[in-house]
CSV table of C-alpha atoms and ligand atoms in Angstrom, one decimal:
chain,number,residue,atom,x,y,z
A,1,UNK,CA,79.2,0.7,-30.1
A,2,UNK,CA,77.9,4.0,-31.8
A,3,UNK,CA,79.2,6.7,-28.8
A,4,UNK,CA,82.3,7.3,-27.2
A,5,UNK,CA,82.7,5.5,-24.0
A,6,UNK,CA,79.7,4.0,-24.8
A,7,UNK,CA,77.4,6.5,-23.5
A,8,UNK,CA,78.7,6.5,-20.3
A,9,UNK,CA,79.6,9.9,-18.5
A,10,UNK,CA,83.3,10.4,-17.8
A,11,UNK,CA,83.0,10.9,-14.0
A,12,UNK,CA,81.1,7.4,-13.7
A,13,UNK,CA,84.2,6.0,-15.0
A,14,UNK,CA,86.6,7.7,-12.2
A,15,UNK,CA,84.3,7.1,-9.6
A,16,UNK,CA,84.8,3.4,-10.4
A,17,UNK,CA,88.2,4.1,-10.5
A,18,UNK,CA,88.3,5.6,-7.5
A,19,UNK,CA,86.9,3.0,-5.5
A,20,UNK,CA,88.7,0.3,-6.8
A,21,UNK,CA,92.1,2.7,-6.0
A,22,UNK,CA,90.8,2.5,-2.9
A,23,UNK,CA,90.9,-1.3,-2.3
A,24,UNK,CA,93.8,-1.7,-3.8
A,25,UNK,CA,96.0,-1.0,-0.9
A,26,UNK,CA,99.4,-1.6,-1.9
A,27,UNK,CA,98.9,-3.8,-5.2
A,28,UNK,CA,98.6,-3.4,-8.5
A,29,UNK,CA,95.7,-4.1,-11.1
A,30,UNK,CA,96.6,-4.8,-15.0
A,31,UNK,CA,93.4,-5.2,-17.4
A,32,UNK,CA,94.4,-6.0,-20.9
A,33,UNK,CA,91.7,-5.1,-23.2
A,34,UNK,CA,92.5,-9.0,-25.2
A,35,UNK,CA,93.5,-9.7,-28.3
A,36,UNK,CA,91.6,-10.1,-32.3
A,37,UNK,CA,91.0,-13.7,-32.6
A,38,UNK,CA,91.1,-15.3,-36.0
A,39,UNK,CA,87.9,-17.2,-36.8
A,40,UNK,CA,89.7,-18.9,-40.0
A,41,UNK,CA,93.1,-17.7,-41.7
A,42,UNK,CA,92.8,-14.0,-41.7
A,43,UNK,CA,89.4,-13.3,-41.1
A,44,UNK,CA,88.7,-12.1,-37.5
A,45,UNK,CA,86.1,-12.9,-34.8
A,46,UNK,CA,83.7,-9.2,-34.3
A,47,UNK,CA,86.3,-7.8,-31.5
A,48,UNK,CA,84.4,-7.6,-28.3
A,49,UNK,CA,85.5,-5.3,-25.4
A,50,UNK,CA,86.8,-6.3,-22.6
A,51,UNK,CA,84.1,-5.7,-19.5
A,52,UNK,CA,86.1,-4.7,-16.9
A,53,UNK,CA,88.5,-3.0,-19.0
A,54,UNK,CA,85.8,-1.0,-20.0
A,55,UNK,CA,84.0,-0.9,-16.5
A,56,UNK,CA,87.3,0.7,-15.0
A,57,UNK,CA,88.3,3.2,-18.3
A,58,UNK,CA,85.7,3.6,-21.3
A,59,UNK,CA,88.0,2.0,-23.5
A,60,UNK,CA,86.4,-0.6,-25.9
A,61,UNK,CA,90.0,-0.8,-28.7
A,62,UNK,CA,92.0,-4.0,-28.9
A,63,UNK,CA,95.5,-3.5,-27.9
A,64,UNK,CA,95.3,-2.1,-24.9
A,65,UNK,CA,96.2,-2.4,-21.2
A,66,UNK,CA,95.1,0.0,-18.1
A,67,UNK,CA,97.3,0.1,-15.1
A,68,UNK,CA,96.0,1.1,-11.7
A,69,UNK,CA,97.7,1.8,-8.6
A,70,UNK,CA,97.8,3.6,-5.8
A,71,UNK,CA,99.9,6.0,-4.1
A,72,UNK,CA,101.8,9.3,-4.9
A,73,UNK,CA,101.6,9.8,-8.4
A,74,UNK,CA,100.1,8.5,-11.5
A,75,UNK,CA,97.4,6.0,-10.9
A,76,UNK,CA,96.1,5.4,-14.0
A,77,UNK,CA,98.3,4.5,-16.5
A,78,UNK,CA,96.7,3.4,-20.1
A,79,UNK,CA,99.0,1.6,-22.8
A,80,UNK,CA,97.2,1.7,-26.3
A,81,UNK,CA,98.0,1.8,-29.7
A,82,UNK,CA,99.3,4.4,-31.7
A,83,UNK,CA,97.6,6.1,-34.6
A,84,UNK,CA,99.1,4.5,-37.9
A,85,UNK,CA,97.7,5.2,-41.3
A,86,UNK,CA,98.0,2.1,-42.6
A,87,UNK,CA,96.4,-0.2,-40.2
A,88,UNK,CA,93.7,2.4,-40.0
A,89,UNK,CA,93.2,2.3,-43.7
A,90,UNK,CA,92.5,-1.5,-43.3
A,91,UNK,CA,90.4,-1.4,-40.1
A,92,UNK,CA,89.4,2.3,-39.2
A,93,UNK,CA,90.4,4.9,-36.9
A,94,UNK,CA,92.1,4.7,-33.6
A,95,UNK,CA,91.8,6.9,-30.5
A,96,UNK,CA,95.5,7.1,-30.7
A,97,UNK,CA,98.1,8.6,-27.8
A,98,UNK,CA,97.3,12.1,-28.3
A,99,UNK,CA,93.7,11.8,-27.9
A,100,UNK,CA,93.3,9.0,-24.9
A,101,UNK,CA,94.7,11.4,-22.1
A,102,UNK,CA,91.7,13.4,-22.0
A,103,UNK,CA,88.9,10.7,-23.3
A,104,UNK,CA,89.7,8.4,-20.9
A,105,UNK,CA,90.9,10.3,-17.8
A,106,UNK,CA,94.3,8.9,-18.1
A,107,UNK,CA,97.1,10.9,-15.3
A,108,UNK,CA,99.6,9.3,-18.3
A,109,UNK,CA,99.3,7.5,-22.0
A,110,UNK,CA,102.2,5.4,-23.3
A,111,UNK,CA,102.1,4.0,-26.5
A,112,UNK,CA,101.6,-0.1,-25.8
A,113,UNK,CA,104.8,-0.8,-27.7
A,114,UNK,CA,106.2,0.4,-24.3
A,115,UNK,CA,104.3,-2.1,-22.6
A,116,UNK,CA,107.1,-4.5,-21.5
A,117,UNK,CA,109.7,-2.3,-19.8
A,118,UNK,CA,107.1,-0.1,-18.2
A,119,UNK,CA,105.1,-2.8,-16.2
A,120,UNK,CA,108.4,-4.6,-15.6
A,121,UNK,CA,109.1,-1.4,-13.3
A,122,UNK,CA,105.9,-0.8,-12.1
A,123,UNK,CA,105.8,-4.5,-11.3
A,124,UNK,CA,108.8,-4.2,-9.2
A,125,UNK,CA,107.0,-1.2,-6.8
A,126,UNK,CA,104.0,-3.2,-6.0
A,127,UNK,CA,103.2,-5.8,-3.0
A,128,UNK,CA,100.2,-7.5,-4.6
A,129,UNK,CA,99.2,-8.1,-8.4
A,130,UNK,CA,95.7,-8.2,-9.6
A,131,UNK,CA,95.6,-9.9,-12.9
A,132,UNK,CA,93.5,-12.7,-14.5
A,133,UNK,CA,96.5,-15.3,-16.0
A,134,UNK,CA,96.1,-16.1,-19.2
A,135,UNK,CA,94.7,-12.4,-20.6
A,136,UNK,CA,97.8,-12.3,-22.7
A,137,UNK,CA,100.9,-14.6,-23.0
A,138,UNK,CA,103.8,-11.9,-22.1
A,139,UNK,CA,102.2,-9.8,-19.3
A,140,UNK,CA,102.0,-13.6,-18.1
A,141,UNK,CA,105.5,-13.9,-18.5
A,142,UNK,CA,105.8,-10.1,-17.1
A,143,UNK,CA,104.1,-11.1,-13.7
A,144,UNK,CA,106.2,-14.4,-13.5
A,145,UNK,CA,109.5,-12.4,-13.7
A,146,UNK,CA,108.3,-9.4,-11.3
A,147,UNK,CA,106.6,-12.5,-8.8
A,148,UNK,CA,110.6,-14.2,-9.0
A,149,UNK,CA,112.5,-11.7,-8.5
A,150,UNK,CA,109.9,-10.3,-5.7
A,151,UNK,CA,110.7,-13.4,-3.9
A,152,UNK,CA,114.2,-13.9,-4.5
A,153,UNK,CA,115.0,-10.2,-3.3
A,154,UNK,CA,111.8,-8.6,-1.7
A,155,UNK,CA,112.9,-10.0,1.9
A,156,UNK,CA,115.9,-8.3,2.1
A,157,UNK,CA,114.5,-4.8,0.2
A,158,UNK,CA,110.4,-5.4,1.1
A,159,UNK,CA,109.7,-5.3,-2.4
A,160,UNK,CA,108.0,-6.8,-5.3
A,161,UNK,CA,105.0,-8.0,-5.8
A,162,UNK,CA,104.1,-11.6,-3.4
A,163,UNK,CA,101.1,-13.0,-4.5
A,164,UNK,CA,98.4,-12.5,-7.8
A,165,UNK,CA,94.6,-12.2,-7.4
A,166,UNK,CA,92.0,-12.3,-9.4
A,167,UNK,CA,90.5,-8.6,-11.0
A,168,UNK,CA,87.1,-10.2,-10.1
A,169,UNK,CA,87.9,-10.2,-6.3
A,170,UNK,CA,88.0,-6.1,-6.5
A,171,UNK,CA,85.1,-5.8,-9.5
A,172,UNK,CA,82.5,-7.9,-9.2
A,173,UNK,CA,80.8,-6.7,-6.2
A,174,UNK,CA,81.1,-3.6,-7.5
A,175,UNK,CA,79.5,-4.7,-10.7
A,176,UNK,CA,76.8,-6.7,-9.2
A,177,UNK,CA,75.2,-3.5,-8.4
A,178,UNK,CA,74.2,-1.1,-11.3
A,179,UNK,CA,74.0,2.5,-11.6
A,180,UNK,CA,71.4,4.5,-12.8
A,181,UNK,CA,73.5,4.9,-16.7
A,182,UNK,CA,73.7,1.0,-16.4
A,183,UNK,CA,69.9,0.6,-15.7
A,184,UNK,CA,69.1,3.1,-18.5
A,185,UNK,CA,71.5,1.1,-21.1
A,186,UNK,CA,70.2,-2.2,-19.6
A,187,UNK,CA,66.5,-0.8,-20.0
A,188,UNK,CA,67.1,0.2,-24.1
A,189,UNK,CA,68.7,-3.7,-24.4
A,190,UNK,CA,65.2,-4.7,-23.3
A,191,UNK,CA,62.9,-2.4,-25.1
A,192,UNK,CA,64.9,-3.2,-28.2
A,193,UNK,CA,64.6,-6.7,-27.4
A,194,UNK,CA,61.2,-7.1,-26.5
A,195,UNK,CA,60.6,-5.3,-29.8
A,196,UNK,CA,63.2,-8.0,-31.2
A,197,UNK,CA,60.6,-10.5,-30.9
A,198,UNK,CA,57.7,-9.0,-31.5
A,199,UNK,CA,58.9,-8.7,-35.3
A,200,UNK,CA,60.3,-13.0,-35.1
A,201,UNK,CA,57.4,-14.3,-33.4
A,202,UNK,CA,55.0,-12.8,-36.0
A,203,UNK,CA,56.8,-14.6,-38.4
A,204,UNK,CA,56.5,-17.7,-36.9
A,205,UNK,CA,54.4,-20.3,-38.8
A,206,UNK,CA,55.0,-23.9,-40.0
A,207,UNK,CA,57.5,-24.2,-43.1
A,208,UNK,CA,59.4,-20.7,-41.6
A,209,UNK,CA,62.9,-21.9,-40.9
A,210,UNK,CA,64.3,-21.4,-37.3
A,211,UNK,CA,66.7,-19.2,-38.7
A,212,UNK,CA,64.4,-16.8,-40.3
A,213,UNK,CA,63.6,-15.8,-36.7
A,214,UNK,CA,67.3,-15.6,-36.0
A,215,UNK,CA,67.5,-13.3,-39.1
A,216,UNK,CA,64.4,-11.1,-38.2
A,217,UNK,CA,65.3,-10.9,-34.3
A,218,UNK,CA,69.1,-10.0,-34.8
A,219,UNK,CA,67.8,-7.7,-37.8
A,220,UNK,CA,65.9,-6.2,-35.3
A,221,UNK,CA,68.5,-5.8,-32.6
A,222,UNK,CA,70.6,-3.6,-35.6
A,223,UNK,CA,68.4,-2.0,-37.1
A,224,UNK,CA,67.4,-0.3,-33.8
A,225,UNK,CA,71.1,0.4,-33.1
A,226,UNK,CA,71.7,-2.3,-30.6
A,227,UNK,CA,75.3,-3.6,-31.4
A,228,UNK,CA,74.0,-6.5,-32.0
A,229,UNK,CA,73.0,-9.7,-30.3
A,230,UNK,CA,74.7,-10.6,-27.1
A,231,UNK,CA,75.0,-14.3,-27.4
A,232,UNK,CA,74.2,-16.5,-29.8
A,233,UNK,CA,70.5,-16.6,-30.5
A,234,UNK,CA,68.3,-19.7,-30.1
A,235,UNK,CA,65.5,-20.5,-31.7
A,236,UNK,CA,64.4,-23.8,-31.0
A,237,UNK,CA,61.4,-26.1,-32.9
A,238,UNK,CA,60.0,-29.4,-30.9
A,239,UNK,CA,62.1,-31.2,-29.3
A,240,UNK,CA,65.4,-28.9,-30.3
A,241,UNK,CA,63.9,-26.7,-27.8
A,242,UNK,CA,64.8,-29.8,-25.2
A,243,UNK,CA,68.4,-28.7,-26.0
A,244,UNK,CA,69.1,-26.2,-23.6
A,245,UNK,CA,72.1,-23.9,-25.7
A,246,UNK,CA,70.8,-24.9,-29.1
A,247,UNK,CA,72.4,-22.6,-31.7
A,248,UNK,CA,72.3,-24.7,-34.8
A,249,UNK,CA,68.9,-22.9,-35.8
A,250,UNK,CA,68.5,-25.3,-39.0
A,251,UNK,CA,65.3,-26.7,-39.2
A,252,UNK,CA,61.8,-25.7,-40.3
A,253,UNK,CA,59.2,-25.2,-38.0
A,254,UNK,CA,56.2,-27.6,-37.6
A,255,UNK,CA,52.8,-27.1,-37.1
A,256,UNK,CA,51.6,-28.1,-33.7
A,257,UNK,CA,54.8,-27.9,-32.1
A,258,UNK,CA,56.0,-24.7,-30.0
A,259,UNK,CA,59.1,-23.1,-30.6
A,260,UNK,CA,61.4,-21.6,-27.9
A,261,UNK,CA,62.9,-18.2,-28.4
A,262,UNK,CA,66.1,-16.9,-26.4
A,263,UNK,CA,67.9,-14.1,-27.5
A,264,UNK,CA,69.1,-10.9,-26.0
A,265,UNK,CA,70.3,-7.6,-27.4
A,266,UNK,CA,73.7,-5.8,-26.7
A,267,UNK,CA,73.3,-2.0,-26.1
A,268,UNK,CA,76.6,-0.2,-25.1
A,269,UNK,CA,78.2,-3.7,-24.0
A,270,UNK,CA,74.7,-4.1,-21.6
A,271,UNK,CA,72.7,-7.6,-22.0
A,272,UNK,CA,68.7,-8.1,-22.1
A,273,UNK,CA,67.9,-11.8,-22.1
A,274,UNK,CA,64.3,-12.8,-23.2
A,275,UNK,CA,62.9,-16.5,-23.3
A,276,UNK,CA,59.5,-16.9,-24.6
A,277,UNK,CA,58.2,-20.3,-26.2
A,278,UNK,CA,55.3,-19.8,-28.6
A,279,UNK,CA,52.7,-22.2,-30.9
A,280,UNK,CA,53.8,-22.4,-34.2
A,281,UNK,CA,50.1,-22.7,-35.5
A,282,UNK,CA,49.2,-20.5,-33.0
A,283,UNK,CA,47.6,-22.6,-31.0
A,284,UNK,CA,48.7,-24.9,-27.6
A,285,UNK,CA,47.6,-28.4,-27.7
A,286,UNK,CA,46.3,-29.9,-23.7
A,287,UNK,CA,49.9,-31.0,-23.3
A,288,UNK,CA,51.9,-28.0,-24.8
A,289,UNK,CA,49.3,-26.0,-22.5
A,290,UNK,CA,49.3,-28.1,-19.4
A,291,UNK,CA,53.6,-27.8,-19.3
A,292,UNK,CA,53.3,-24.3,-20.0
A,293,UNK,CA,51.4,-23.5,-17.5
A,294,UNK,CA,53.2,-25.1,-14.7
A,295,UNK,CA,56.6,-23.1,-16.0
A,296,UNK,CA,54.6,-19.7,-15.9
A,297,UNK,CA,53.4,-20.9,-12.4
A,298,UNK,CA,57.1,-21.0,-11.8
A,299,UNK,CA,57.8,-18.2,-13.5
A,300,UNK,CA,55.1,-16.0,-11.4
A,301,UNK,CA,56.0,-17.5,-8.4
A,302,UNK,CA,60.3,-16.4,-8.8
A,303,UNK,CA,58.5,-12.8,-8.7
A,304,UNK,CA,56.2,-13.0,-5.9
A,305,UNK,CA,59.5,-13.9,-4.5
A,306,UNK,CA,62.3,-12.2,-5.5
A,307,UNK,CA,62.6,-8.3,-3.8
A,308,UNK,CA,65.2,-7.4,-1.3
A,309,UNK,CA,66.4,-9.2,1.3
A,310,UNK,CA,65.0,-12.0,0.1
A,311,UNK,CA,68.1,-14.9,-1.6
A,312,UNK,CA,68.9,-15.8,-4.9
A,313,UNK,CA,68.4,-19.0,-3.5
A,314,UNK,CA,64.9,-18.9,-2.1
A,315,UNK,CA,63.9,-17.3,-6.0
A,316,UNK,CA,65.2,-21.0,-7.5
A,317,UNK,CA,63.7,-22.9,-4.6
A,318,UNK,CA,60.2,-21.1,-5.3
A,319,UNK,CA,60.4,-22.3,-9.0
A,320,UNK,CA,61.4,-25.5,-7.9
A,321,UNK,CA,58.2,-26.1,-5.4
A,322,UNK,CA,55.9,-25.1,-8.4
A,323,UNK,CA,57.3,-27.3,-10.9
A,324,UNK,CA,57.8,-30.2,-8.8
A,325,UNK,CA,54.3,-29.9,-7.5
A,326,UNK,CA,53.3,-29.5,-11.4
A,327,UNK,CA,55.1,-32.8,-12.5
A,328,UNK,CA,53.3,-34.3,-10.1
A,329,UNK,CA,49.9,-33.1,-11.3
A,330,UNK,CA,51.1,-34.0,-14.7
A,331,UNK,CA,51.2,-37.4,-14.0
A,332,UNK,CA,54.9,-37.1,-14.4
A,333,UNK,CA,56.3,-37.7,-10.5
A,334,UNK,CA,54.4,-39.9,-8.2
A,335,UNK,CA,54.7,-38.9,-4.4
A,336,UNK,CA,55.0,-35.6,-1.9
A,337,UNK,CA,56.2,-32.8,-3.7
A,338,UNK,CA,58.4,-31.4,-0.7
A,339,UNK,CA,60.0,-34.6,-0.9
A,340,UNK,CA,60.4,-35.1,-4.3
A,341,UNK,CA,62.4,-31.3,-4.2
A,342,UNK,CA,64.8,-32.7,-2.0
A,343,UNK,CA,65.3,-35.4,-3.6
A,344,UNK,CA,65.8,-33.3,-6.8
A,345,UNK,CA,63.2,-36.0,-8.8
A,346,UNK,CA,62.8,-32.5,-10.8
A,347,UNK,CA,66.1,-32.4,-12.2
A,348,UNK,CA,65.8,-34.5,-15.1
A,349,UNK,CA,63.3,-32.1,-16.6
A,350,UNK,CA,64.3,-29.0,-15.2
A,351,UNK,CA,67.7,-28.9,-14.9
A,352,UNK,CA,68.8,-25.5,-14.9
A,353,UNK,CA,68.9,-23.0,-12.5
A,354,UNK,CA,66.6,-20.2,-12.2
A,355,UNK,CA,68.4,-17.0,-12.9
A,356,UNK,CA,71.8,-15.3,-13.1
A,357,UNK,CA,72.6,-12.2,-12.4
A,358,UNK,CA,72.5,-9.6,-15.9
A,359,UNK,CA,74.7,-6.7,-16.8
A,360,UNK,CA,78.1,-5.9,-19.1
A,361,UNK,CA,78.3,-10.1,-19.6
A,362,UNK,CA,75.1,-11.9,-20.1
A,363,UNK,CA,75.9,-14.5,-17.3
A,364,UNK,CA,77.6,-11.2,-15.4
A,365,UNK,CA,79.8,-11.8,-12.3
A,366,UNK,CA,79.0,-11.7,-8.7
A,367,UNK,CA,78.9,-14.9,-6.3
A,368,UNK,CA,75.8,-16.4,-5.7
A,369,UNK,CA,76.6,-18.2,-2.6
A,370,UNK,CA,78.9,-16.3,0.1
A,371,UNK,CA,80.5,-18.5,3.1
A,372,UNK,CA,77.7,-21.0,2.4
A,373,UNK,CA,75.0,-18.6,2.0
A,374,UNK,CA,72.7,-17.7,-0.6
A,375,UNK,CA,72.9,-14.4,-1.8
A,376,UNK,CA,70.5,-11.7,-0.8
A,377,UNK,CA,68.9,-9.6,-3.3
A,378,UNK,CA,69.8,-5.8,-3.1
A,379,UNK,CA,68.6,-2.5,-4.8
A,380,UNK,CA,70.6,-2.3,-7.9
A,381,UNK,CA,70.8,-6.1,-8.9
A,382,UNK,CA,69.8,-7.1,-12.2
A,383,UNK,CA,69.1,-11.1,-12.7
A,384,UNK,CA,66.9,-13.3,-14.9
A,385,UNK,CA,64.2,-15.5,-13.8
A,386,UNK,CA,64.1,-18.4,-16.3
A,387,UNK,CA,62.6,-21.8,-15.3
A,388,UNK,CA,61.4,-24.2,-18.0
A,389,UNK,CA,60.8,-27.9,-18.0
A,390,UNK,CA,62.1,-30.0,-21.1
A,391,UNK,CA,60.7,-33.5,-21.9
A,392,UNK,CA,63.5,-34.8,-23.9
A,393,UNK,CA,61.8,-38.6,-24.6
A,394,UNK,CA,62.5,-41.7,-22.4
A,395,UNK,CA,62.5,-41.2,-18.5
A,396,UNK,CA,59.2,-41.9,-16.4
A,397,UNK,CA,56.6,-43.4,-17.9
A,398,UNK,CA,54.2,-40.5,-17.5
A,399,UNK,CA,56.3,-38.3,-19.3
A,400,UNK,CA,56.1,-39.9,-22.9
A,401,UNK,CA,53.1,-37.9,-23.4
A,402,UNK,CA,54.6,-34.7,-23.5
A,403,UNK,CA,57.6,-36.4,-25.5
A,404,UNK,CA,59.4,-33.5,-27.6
A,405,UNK,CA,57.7,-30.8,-25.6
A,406,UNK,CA,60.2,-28.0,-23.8
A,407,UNK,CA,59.6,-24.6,-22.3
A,408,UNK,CA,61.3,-21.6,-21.2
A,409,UNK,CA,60.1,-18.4,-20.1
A,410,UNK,CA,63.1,-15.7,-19.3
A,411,UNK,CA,62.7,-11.8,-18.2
A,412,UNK,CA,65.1,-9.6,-16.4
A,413,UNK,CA,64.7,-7.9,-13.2
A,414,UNK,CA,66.1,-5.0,-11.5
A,415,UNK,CA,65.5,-5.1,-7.4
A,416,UNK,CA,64.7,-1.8,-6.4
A,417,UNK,CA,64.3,-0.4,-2.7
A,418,UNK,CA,60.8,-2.3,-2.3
A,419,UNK,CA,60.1,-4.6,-4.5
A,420,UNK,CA,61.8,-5.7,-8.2
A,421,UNK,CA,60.5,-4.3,-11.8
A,422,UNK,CA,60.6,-6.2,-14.5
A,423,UNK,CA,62.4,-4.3,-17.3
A,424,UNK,CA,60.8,-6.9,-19.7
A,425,UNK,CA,57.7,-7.0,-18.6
A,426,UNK,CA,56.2,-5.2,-21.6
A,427,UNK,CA,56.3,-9.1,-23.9
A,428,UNK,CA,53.6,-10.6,-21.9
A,429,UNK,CA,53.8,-14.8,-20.8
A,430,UNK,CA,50.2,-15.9,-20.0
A,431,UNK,CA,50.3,-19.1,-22.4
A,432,UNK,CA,47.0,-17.2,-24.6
A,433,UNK,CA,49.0,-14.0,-25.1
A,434,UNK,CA,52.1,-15.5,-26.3
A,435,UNK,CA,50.1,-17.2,-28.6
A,436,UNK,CA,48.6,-14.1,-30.0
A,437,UNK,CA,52.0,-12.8,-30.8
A,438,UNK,CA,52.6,-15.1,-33.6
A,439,UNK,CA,51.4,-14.7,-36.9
A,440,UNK,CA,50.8,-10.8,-36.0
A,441,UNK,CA,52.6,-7.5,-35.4
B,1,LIG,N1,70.7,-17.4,-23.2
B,1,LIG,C1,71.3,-18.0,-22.1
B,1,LIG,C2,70.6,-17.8,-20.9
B,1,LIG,O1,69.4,-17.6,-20.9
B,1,LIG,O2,71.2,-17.9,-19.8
B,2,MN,MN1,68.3,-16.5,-22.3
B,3,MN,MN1,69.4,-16.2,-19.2
C-alpha cells in the first residue's frame, strides 16, 4: 500500500464509523488488525491488513485493535503499537501513538500494551459484544471473562456484556455496496489487470512455462504499483486447467492445448479478478472452439441478465440454461435441457457457481441468499460473472472428445442505477479475439 489510508479520504472512514455507531445500540465492536504469521522459522508471511479493520479506521499495521462504542464519550478507541527504534530498524516505521490520533480519527490512542486491562473495563460497560472468536487468543480469553462475570453479576447490576455476534452482522451489508473511492480503486485493480494480461498472454506459446505468465502478470501487477496480486495466480495448461484452484503453475505449455488464466490485482486492499483461457498456438481446434463458445454464450447471457432488481440467483441460472443447452449440442447430455438443469446433469462439468460478490476480499462478504431468497442486485454491487465447463476425462461417453479441455471466462461488474458496466470489459472474450492476444502486445 503506497498512501496513507490507502487513498481513502478521512471522512469516508467516519462516515462508516458513524453508521456502524449507529447500529450498535448498546454493544461493543473489537476488530483486531491479526497477527504476523510465520511461513517457516522466522521468516514471515507478506502481512495483509485486516478488511474491516481497515473498512472501519484506515489502519493497515499489525498489532492493532479498534474499539467502537456508543454513548457519551469516546467511541473510538484505537490500541496500536508504539514507536520503538529497534523493531523499526528491522521492519520500518510505525505510525506510532503520537501520530494515530489525528491519522486515523481516533477520540483516544493507547499504546496496545494497554490492551488487556482497558477492554477488560470497557467489556464490563457493554450489553452485547461484536467480535469474530478466534482473531487473537487473549481478547478470546478477554470476552470469555467479561461474558462470565456478565452473567454471574449482570442480573442483579444490568451489566456486562450477554451475548457475542459476529463483526460481519454490522459490516457486510454495508460493504456489499461500494462507494464511489471504492469503485475508483476497484476500477485501477482492473485497468492494471487487464493490462496484467495483456503483457502474459503475449507470451504465451508452446515450451513457455506456466509460471512465466505467473512471473510476467504479477510483474505487471507491481510494476504498475498494484500491491501485488490478490490471490494466488493460476495459470493453467490442458487439463490442469480442469483443476479449478490450480496454483502449482509448473508445467510447460503445449501446443494445441489452451491455457486458462485467473489472476487479479490488489490496489489499496481492492480486488479485480480476470479469467480468460487462450490457444497456446494461437489457434482453437473444433472442440477447444465448440466448448468455448458455449461458456461465452454463458458468459453473455449472465450480462443480458444481471442489472438491478434482477437476483444473483437468476444471473447463475442464466449461465446454467446456456451451458446445459450447450452440452447437449455437444453431444455431451442427451435429453430436455430444462430438465437436465434441474436435475443438475451440468454439474459434473460446471460445477462452480457463477459469480461472487468483489471488493476489499476477492470472494468479499455479503449473503447471497436472505430468508430463502436470492439476492437482488443493487447500484453499488460489485460481483464476477465466471462460468466455465471443465472436461476432466471419464464421465459420459460423449464427453471423451473434449477430454483435457477446460474453460473459464471471469470479468467484474459494478450494477449501476440502470443497467451493470463491466469494469473489465476492455480484455475482450469472443473465442478469435482472445486468440489474437497471444503471441502479440
Ligand atoms: N480466482 C478465484 C475466483 O475466480 O473466484
Ligand atoms: Mn478468478
Ligand atoms: Mn472469481
Amino acid at each position: 500500500m503506497h498512501e496513507p489510508l490507502g487513498g481513502f479520504s478521512p471522512d469516508t472512514f467516519r462516515r462508516r464509523r458513524e453508521l456502524t455507531l449507529a447500529g450498535l445500540d448498546d454493544g461493543m465492536l473489537i476488530l483486531p488488525a491479526g497477527p504476523v504469521r510465520y511461513r517457516s522459522r522466522d521468516t514471515e508471511y507478506t502481512y495483509r491488513p485486516d478488511s474491516e479493520l481497515f473498512y472501519l479506521s484506515g489502519v493497515t499495521e499489525p498489532g492493532a485493535v479498534a474499539v467502537l462504542r456508543p454513548g457519551e464519550g469516546e467511541q473510538f478507541i484505537l490500541f496500536i503499537r508504539e514507536r520503538d527504534p529497534e523493531a523499526e530498524l528491522w521492519s520500518g516505521e510505525r505510525v506510532g501513538t503520537g501520530r494515530a490520533r489525528e491519522l486515523y480519527g481516533a477520540d483516544v490512542v493507547h499504546p496496545i500494551g494497554d490492551l488487556d486491562g482497558r477492554l477488560a473495563e470497557l467489556l464490563t460497560g457493554s450489553r452485547s459484544i461484536y467480535y469474530r472468536w478466534g482473531a487473537e487468543q487473549h481478547i478470546d480469553r478477554l470476552v470469555l471473562d467479561a461474558l462470565s462475570r456478565g452473567r454471574a453479576r449482570g442480573s442483579r447490576r444490568g451489566t456486562g456484556p450477554r451475548g457475542v455476534m459476529d463483526p460481519g452482522e454490522l459490516l457486510d451489508e454495508l460493504r456489499m455496496i461500494k462507494d464511489d473511492e471504492e469503485i475508483e480503486h476497484i476500477r485501477r485493480a482492473a485497468r492494471i489487470t487487464v493490462d496484467g494480461f495483456r503483457k502474459a498472454l503475449a507470451i504465451a506459446a508452446p515450451g513457455i512455462g506456466e509460471w512465466e505468465l505467473e512471473a510476467v502478470m504479477e510483474g505487471a501487477f507491481r510494476r504498475a504499483g498494484a500491491d501485488g496480486a490478490g490471490y494466488q495466480t493460476i495459470v493453467g495448461g490442458g487439463k490442469n486447467a480442469c483443476v479449478l484452484h490450480y496454483v502449482q503453475n509448473r508445467c510447460t505449455l503445449q501446443g494445441g492445448e489452451l491455457v486458462l488464466v485467473d489472476a487479479g490485482a490488489e490496489v489499496g486492499l481492492y480486488h479485480a479478478d480476470i479469467t480468460r483461457t487462450v490457444p497456446v498456438s494461437g489457434r482453437f481446434t473444433d472442440e477447444q472452439r465448440a466448448v468455448y463458445e458455449v461458456v461465452e454464450a454463458a458468459h453473455a447471457a449472465a450480462v443480458a441478465t444481471a442489472r438491478p432488481g434482477a437476483t444473483i440467483g437468476a444471473v447463475h441460472q442464466a449461465t446454467v440454461g446456456v451451458i446445459t443447452a450447450g452440452l447437449v449440442d455437444l453431444g455431451v447430455l442427451e435429453g430436455l435441457p430444462e430438465t437436465l438443469a434441474e436435475e443438475e446433469k451440468h454439474k459434473p462439468f460446471y460445477p462452480h457457481q457463477t459469480s461472487h460478490w468483489l471488493g476489499l476480499d476477492v470472494h468479499d462478504v455479503g449473503d447471497y441468499v436472505q430468508v430463502g431468497r436470492s439476492r437482488t442486485l443493487e447500484p453499488g454491487m460489485v460481483f464476477t460473472v465466471e462460468p466455465g465447463l471443465y472436461f476432466r476425462g471419464g464421465g459420459e461417453a460423449g464427453a471423451a472428445r473434449f477430454a483435457g479441455i477446460g474453460v473459464r471466462i471471469e470479468d467484474d461488474f459494478l450494477v449501476t442505477s440502470s443497467g451493470c458496466d463491466n469494469l473489465t470489459g476492455a480484455l475482450p472474450t469472443s473465442a478469435d479475439s482472445v486468440a489474437e492476444l497471444v503471441g502479440r502486445e
